[in-house]
Structure formats: structure tokens, C-alpha cells
Short mmCIF file of C-alpha atoms in Angstrom, two decimals:
data_model
loop_
_atom_site.label_atom_id
_atom_site.label_comp_id
_atom_site.label_asym_id
_atom_site.label_seq_id
_atom_site.Cartn_x
_atom_site.Cartn_y
_atom_site.Cartn_z
CA UNK A 1 -16.16 -19.65 -17.62
CA UNK A 2 -12.57 -19.27 -18.74
CA UNK A 3 -9.52 -21.40 -17.90
CA UNK A 4 -8.01 -18.43 -16.54
CA UNK A 5 -10.86 -17.39 -14.29
CA UNK A 6 -10.49 -20.95 -12.63
CA UNK A 7 -7.04 -20.17 -11.38
CA UNK A 8 -6.50 -18.63 -7.97
CA UNK A 9 -6.00 -14.97 -7.77
CA UNK A 10 -2.49 -15.71 -6.47
CA UNK A 11 -1.68 -17.76 -9.36
CA UNK A 12 -3.19 -15.09 -11.86
CA UNK A 13 -0.76 -12.63 -10.14
CA UNK A 14 2.25 -14.89 -10.61
CA UNK A 15 1.41 -15.81 -14.12
CA UNK A 16 1.34 -11.94 -14.93
CA UNK A 17 4.85 -11.52 -13.80
CA UNK A 18 5.62 -14.35 -16.67
CA UNK A 19 4.31 -12.31 -19.35
CA UNK A 20 5.25 -8.66 -18.67
CA UNK A 21 8.42 -7.45 -17.08
CA UNK A 22 8.33 -5.36 -15.37
CA UNK A 23 4.78 -5.95 -14.64
CA UNK A 24 2.76 -2.39 -14.31
CA UNK A 25 0.53 -2.65 -11.36
CA UNK A 26 -2.20 0.02 -11.64
CA UNK A 27 -3.77 1.47 -8.52
CA UNK A 28 -7.42 1.50 -8.38
CA UNK A 29 -9.35 3.36 -5.64
CA UNK A 30 -12.78 1.80 -6.62
CA UNK A 31 -14.48 -0.83 -8.69
CA UNK A 32 -15.19 1.47 -11.69
CA UNK A 33 -11.50 2.49 -11.88
CA UNK A 34 -10.57 -1.01 -11.86
CA UNK A 35 -12.63 -1.58 -14.90
CA UNK A 36 -11.03 1.33 -16.62
CA UNK A 37 -7.52 -0.06 -15.82
CA UNK A 38 -8.65 -3.45 -17.35
CA UNK A 39 -9.95 -1.58 -20.27
CA UNK A 40 -6.69 0.12 -20.64
CA UNK A 41 -4.75 -3.29 -21.00
CA UNK A 42 -3.18 -3.74 -17.58
CA UNK A 43 -2.57 -7.29 -16.22
CA UNK A 44 -2.76 -6.58 -12.39
CA UNK A 45 -4.29 -3.89 -10.05
CA UNK A 46 -3.49 -2.50 -6.71
CA UNK A 47 -5.35 -1.36 -3.98
CA UNK A 48 -3.47 1.34 -1.56
CA UNK A 49 -3.62 1.69 1.90
CA UNK A 50 -3.68 5.78 1.33
CA UNK A 51 -6.12 5.21 -1.29
CA UNK A 52 -8.66 3.73 0.87
CA UNK A 53 -7.97 6.42 3.60
CA UNK A 54 -7.98 9.32 1.21
CA UNK A 55 -10.71 8.27 -1.36
CA UNK A 56 -13.13 6.12 0.67
CA UNK A 57 -12.92 7.79 3.93
CA UNK A 58 -11.26 11.34 3.51
CA UNK A 59 -8.68 10.54 5.77
CA UNK A 60 -4.86 11.00 5.76
CA UNK A 61 -2.81 7.84 5.49
CA UNK A 62 -1.87 7.44 9.06
CA UNK A 63 -3.28 4.20 10.14
CA UNK A 64 -6.74 5.44 10.67
CA UNK A 65 -8.55 2.87 8.63
CA UNK A 66 -9.45 -0.89 9.72
CA UNK A 67 -9.24 -4.27 8.21
CA UNK A 68 -13.05 -4.00 7.54
CA UNK A 69 -12.60 -0.66 5.74
CA UNK A 70 -10.18 -2.24 3.09
CA UNK A 71 -12.03 -5.65 2.75
CA UNK A 72 -15.11 -3.72 1.57
CA UNK A 73 -13.12 -2.01 -1.21
CA UNK A 74 -11.19 -5.18 -2.01
CA UNK A 75 -14.66 -6.93 -2.58
CA UNK A 76 -16.07 -4.34 -4.55
CA UNK A 77 -13.08 -4.42 -7.06
CA UNK A 78 -12.91 -8.26 -7.28
CA UNK A 79 -16.38 -8.61 -7.87
CA UNK A 80 -16.14 -6.76 -11.23
CA UNK A 81 -12.92 -7.87 -12.59
CA UNK A 82 -10.73 -10.90 -12.80
CA UNK A 83 -7.40 -9.12 -12.81
CA UNK A 84 -5.25 -10.05 -9.73
CA UNK A 85 -5.35 -7.54 -7.04
CA UNK A 86 -2.53 -6.68 -4.92
CA UNK A 87 -3.30 -5.15 -1.50
CA UNK A 88 -1.63 -2.77 0.88
CA UNK A 89 -1.98 -3.96 4.48
CA UNK A 90 0.34 -1.58 6.05
CA UNK A 91 1.56 -3.17 9.32
CA UNK A 92 -1.04 -5.72 9.47
CA UNK A 93 -3.39 -3.91 11.84
CA UNK A 94 -1.92 -5.88 15.07
CA UNK A 95 -0.23 -8.83 16.66
CA UNK A 96 0.71 -12.18 14.91
CA UNK A 97 -2.90 -13.59 15.31
CA UNK A 98 -4.48 -10.33 13.88
CA UNK A 99 -2.00 -10.52 10.88
CA UNK A 100 -3.14 -14.40 10.53
CA UNK A 101 -6.70 -13.40 10.60
CA UNK A 102 -6.02 -10.62 7.75
CA UNK A 103 -4.59 -12.93 5.33
CA UNK A 104 -7.32 -15.55 5.76
CA UNK A 105 -10.07 -12.85 5.17
CA UNK A 106 -8.19 -11.28 2.29
CA UNK A 107 -8.00 -14.64 0.49
CA UNK A 108 -11.74 -15.06 0.99
CA UNK A 109 -12.35 -11.50 -0.39
CA UNK A 110 -10.45 -12.39 -3.63
CA UNK A 111 -7.18 -10.36 -3.42
CA UNK A 112 -4.21 -12.08 -4.94
CA UNK A 113 -1.55 -10.97 -2.45
CA UNK A 114 -0.57 -8.57 -0.01
CA UNK A 115 2.40 -6.29 1.02
CA UNK A 116 3.36 -6.15 4.57
CA UNK A 117 5.69 -3.50 6.05
CA UNK A 118 8.17 -3.12 8.69
CA UNK A 119 7.31 0.43 10.10
CA UNK A 120 5.80 0.68 13.72
CA UNK A 121 2.06 0.60 14.11
CA UNK A 122 1.68 4.34 13.94
CA UNK A 123 3.00 4.28 10.45
CA UNK A 124 3.57 7.29 7.90
CA UNK A 125 3.90 7.71 4.32
CA UNK A 126 6.86 5.97 2.93
CA UNK A 127 7.95 9.03 1.31
CA UNK A 128 7.73 11.48 4.38
CA UNK A 129 10.42 12.03 6.93
CA UNK A 130 9.73 10.65 10.69
CA UNK A 131 9.13 7.08 9.94
CA UNK A 132 10.15 4.57 12.70
CA UNK A 133 10.86 0.74 12.04
CA UNK A 134 10.27 -2.26 14.36
CA UNK A 135 13.30 -4.60 14.82
CA UNK A 136 14.14 -6.95 12.00
CA UNK A 137 13.07 -9.86 14.14
CA UNK A 138 9.46 -8.32 14.68
CA UNK A 139 9.14 -8.01 11.27
CA UNK A 140 10.13 -11.59 10.46
CA UNK A 141 7.51 -12.49 13.00
CA UNK A 142 4.99 -10.78 11.12
CA UNK A 143 6.01 -12.49 7.94
CA UNK A 144 5.91 -15.80 9.58
CA UNK A 145 2.20 -15.08 10.86
CA UNK A 146 1.14 -14.06 7.30
CA UNK A 147 2.65 -17.05 5.76
CA UNK A 148 1.23 -19.39 8.31
CA UNK A 149 -2.24 -18.13 7.40
CA UNK A 150 -2.50 -18.38 3.74
CA UNK A 151 -4.70 -21.43 2.55
CA UNK A 152 -3.55 -20.85 -1.26
CA UNK A 153 0.12 -21.37 -1.59
CA UNK A 154 0.24 -18.90 -4.45
CA UNK A 155 -1.38 -16.05 -2.41
CA UNK A 156 1.59 -13.44 -2.58
CA UNK A 157 3.46 -12.42 0.90
CA UNK A 158 5.34 -9.35 -0.17
CA UNK A 159 7.76 -7.67 2.49
CA UNK A 160 8.02 -4.12 2.30
CA UNK A 161 11.05 -2.42 3.89
CA UNK A 162 11.23 1.10 4.58
CA UNK A 163 14.72 0.60 6.07
CA UNK A 164 16.71 2.70 3.69
CA UNK A 165 15.38 6.23 4.58
CA UNK A 166 15.80 5.25 8.49
CA UNK A 167 18.84 3.01 8.55
CA UNK A 168 20.72 3.25 5.58
CA UNK A 169 21.45 1.06 2.58
CA UNK A 170 23.63 -1.73 4.34
CA UNK A 171 21.04 -2.27 7.04
CA UNK A 172 18.10 -2.29 4.50
CA UNK A 173 19.89 -4.87 2.54
CA UNK A 174 20.42 -7.21 5.57
CA UNK A 175 16.73 -6.84 6.41
CA UNK A 176 16.17 -7.98 2.82
CA UNK A 177 18.08 -10.91 3.02
CA UNK A 178 16.32 -11.88 6.61
CA UNK A 179 12.68 -11.28 4.99
CA UNK A 180 13.73 -13.70 2.22
CA UNK A 181 15.22 -16.13 4.49
CA UNK A 182 11.75 -15.82 6.41
CA UNK A 183 9.84 -16.87 3.55
CA UNK A 184 8.74 -13.55 1.72
CA UNK A 185 7.84 -14.31 -1.93
CA UNK A 186 8.65 -10.80 -3.05
CA UNK A 187 10.30 -7.68 -1.87
CA UNK A 188 9.36 -4.10 -2.01
CA UNK A 189 12.04 -1.86 -1.04
CA UNK A 190 10.46 1.44 -0.31
CA UNK A 191 11.65 5.14 -0.94
CA UNK A 192 14.90 4.46 -3.09
CA UNK A 193 16.23 7.41 -4.72
CA UNK A 194 18.57 5.89 -7.12
CA UNK A 195 18.35 3.27 -10.07
CA UNK A 196 21.40 1.42 -8.83
CA UNK A 197 19.88 0.68 -5.48
CA UNK A 198 17.29 -1.71 -7.14
CA UNK A 199 20.34 -3.58 -8.83
CA UNK A 200 21.95 -3.94 -5.43
CA UNK A 201 18.70 -5.35 -3.79
CA UNK A 202 18.39 -7.66 -6.67
CA UNK A 203 21.84 -8.81 -5.92
CA UNK A 204 21.30 -9.17 -2.25
CA UNK A 205 18.07 -11.32 -2.58
CA UNK A 206 16.59 -13.67 -5.20
CA UNK A 207 13.00 -12.28 -5.10
CA UNK A 208 11.29 -10.38 -7.48
CA UNK A 209 11.45 -6.66 -6.90
CA UNK A 210 8.67 -4.05 -6.79
CA UNK A 211 9.58 -0.33 -7.64
CA UNK A 212 6.85 2.05 -6.40
CA UNK A 213 6.58 4.98 -8.93
CA UNK A 214 4.51 7.18 -6.75
CA UNK A 215 4.31 10.78 -7.95
CA UNK A 216 5.92 13.66 -5.74
CA UNK A 217 7.95 11.42 -3.63
CA UNK A 218 11.55 10.90 -3.21
CA UNK A 219 11.90 8.07 -6.02
CA UNK A 220 12.59 9.45 -9.59
CA UNK A 221 9.79 8.45 -12.07
CA UNK A 222 11.65 5.76 -13.73
CA UNK A 223 10.57 4.44 -17.02
CA UNK A 224 9.77 0.69 -17.39
CA UNK A 225 12.77 0.10 -19.52
CA UNK A 226 15.15 1.81 -16.87
CA UNK A 227 13.66 -0.51 -14.21
CA UNK A 228 14.18 -3.67 -16.30
CA UNK A 229 17.56 -2.91 -16.85
CA UNK A 230 18.47 -3.16 -13.18
CA UNK A 231 16.32 -6.35 -12.73
CA UNK A 232 13.00 -4.88 -11.35
CA UNK A 233 10.09 -7.22 -11.76
CA UNK A 234 7.13 -4.86 -10.92
CA UNK A 235 6.23 -1.19 -11.38
CA UNK A 236 3.68 0.11 -9.06
CA UNK A 237 1.59 3.25 -9.96
CA UNK A 238 -0.40 3.48 -6.67
CA UNK A 239 -2.39 6.81 -7.00
CA UNK A 240 -1.60 7.95 -10.31
CA UNK A 241 -5.21 7.93 -11.78
CA UNK A 242 -6.50 9.24 -8.35
CA UNK A 243 -4.53 12.16 -8.38
CA UNK A 244 -5.48 13.19 -11.71
CA UNK A 245 -9.22 12.45 -10.97
CA UNK A 246 -9.16 14.66 -8.07
CA UNK A 247 -7.42 17.57 -9.95
CA UNK A 248 -10.11 17.23 -12.66
CA UNK A 249 -12.91 17.09 -9.98
CA UNK A 250 -11.65 20.20 -8.61
CA UNK A 251 -11.49 22.01 -11.66
CA UNK A 252 -14.95 21.03 -12.67
CA UNK A 253 -16.48 21.82 -9.26
CA UNK A 254 -14.66 25.42 -9.64
CA UNK A 255 -15.70 25.84 -13.20
CA UNK A 256 -19.35 25.22 -12.44
CA UNK A 257 -19.35 27.51 -9.08
CA UNK A 258 -17.83 30.52 -11.01
CA UNK A 259 -19.40 30.23 -14.38
CA UNK A 260 -22.77 28.85 -13.30
CA UNK A 261 -22.38 26.18 -16.15
CA UNK A 262 -20.38 23.00 -16.74
CA UNK A 263 -19.99 23.96 -20.49
CA UNK A 264 -16.43 24.92 -20.47
CA UNK A 265 -15.47 21.83 -18.42
CA UNK A 266 -17.22 19.23 -20.92
CA UNK A 267 -14.05 18.52 -22.62
CA UNK A 268 -12.78 17.05 -19.39
CA UNK A 269 -15.58 14.75 -18.94
CA UNK A 270 -16.37 11.04 -20.00
CA UNK A 271 -19.63 10.96 -22.07
CA UNK A 272 -22.57 9.15 -21.20
CA UNK A 273 -21.76 6.84 -24.17
CA UNK A 274 -18.33 6.07 -22.82
CA UNK A 275 -19.56 5.25 -19.40
CA UNK A 276 -21.97 2.93 -20.80
CA UNK A 277 -19.37 1.10 -22.61
CA UNK A 278 -17.15 0.34 -19.63
CA UNK A 279 -20.28 -0.79 -17.62
CA UNK A 280 -21.42 -2.90 -20.48
CA UNK A 281 -24.78 -1.06 -19.95
CA UNK A 282 -26.30 -2.74 -23.09
CA UNK A 283 -25.63 -6.29 -21.79
CA UNK A 284 -27.34 -5.45 -18.58
CA UNK A 285 -30.31 -3.95 -20.45
CA UNK A 286 -30.55 -6.99 -23.00
CA UNK A 287 -30.66 -9.19 -19.78
CA UNK A 288 -33.64 -7.29 -18.29
CA UNK A 289 -35.38 -7.29 -21.99
CA UNK A 290 -34.94 -10.87 -22.02
CA UNK A 291 -36.19 -11.51 -18.64
CA UNK A 292 -39.27 -9.48 -18.92
CA UNK A 293 -39.92 -10.28 -22.39
CA UNK A 294 -39.73 -13.97 -21.70
CA UNK A 295 -42.45 -13.32 -18.62
CA UNK A 296 -44.70 -11.20 -20.99
CA UNK A 297 -44.55 -14.13 -23.57
CA UNK A 298 -45.44 -16.87 -21.17
CA UNK A 299 -48.42 -14.51 -19.79
CA UNK A 300 -49.84 -13.97 -23.24
CA UNK A 301 -49.71 -17.70 -23.77
CA UNK A 302 -51.44 -18.46 -20.53
CA UNK A 303 -54.17 -15.74 -21.41
CA UNK A 304 -54.68 -17.33 -24.74
CA UNK A 305 -54.90 -20.85 -23.31
CA UNK A 306 -57.41 -19.48 -20.90
CA UNK A 307 -59.56 -17.66 -23.69
CA UNK A 308 -59.35 -21.31 -25.81
CA UNK A 309 -61.08 -22.91 -22.85
#
């Protein structure tokens, strides 16, 4: 067991922030994707609420999944990697007592932190119209409930605000200040449209800022260099791989259906050897051989002993 693995998930996330700026946080929809992201060199992972709804349940991101749905995906991911996992908990699934329960269960499941948002319970995607917010004080109460629940002081409570698109920049900055005063560890201002807006949020609060680099939304796909220039601490890619995987899967399905063979789609596919390498197949096989080989050796020895008698 390494020294790093002895640290809490929250501590590992905070440590990663000191190594890389902005810290690239890669969205992973399942345990295998987490292994791929780790192989690619990422230092932190993300579980998207939309990812759970879309990939695990075939549902739109409209508050249709439950805490248990998310916990299942968290446990699967944290069971195969020690990379810290940031989790989207939307609006927290209920009142203050429920949010308190959510935080305790996520810590037990191995998550490193969460972001909690200020939309109403019937939330919408942050990059679509029609969003509605709770009052600043109600969001502060949500944060208080989350902060009160954490048994690990390093577990990250990140405040997400969707206020820019709904109430304008000035009110969004006021909310950010309130969330900082309430005790939020980090800030996630959603659906920003200009690089300079990140600088303004950074001047308003002394919290690490997260920039959501989701594709096909209202936020331009800024580079890490651009984000670093305005003080952004984290760059999030929530569903990048999932979108590419889905497009590739549809292409393969269509090719086989139309051509009666997958031959033309082979260049898109991961080989069997590449799959086994990610899964450390040989390590598992060696363990099986060791166990059964040892048992066979013991049986032979016992047989020889009986024959000697």
C-alpha cells in the first residue's frame, strides 16, 4: 500500500490541485472509463449527474435519478482506481437532512468531493434555457447541511451557481460571495460565456474556481493555458469521452447492420490485447494459476504421502 493510498480521497483531490493548474478533471461514466482516464495520465476524475442518467439509465438529465443510482456508480469507480472522484449531486435530492445523509454516504462510498447547485429541485441542464434558482439563503442552507455532514475535513464541498444565465453577472457574483462566506471550499460558476468572467469571479472570491468545458454548450472551449491566465484552478470535461464513445458505437451498429460484417469498423475498435492490458488481465490470470497451482501441488504431496504409507 502506497503512502498516497493512505490519504483520504478528499486529501488526494486537494493535493492534485497543487500539482497541476488548472487541474484537468476527466468525466468517467463507469469503472472501465476510469481506468482509461488513469492510463492517460489524469490526476482526478468526475462523475456527472447527466452521465449517470444518460449512460447508466438511458434518461435525460432532469432530476430523474436517485442517490442510490449515483452511489452505485461511485462505488464501481472507486473500487478500481485511487484517483480522487468529484461527484455531481445536483441539488442534493431533498431538504437539509437529506443533503446531510447524501454527504455521509458519498464519503463512505469513496468520493473525494461534490458540487451542489442553486437550481430548484426540478433542475435543468446548466447550458439550456428555462433554469430557475432557489433563493441565495436557501442555497446557503444547503451548503450548511453539506458542511455539517462531512466526517473528513478534506472532503470537498463545491458550490455551483447557475445565476449568471438567470440573474446576471452582478447577482451571480453576490451569490458567490455568500457561498464563500457560508463555507464552500470551491466555486463552480456555470455557463460562463467569456474568459473575463472567470477573472471577475476570481476577484470576488478567494476560492479555487472550476470551469466546465462541456461540449456544445454556451461556454467556449477554452484551452488550459487560457483558463490559467484568468486564475481558473480546475478544468472539467464531464462527458467528452462519453460523447465520442456514443458516436463510435452508433457507427459500429450501423455498419454491421448495413454491411452484414464489422470488418470496416475494426479501425475504430480497441483490440483484445489493448483491453486486457487496461484490465491487467495477466495479473489476474497469474493469481489464478498461483492459487490453483499451489492447490495442485499440495494435493500431489498428500497423494505421495499416502502412497509412502
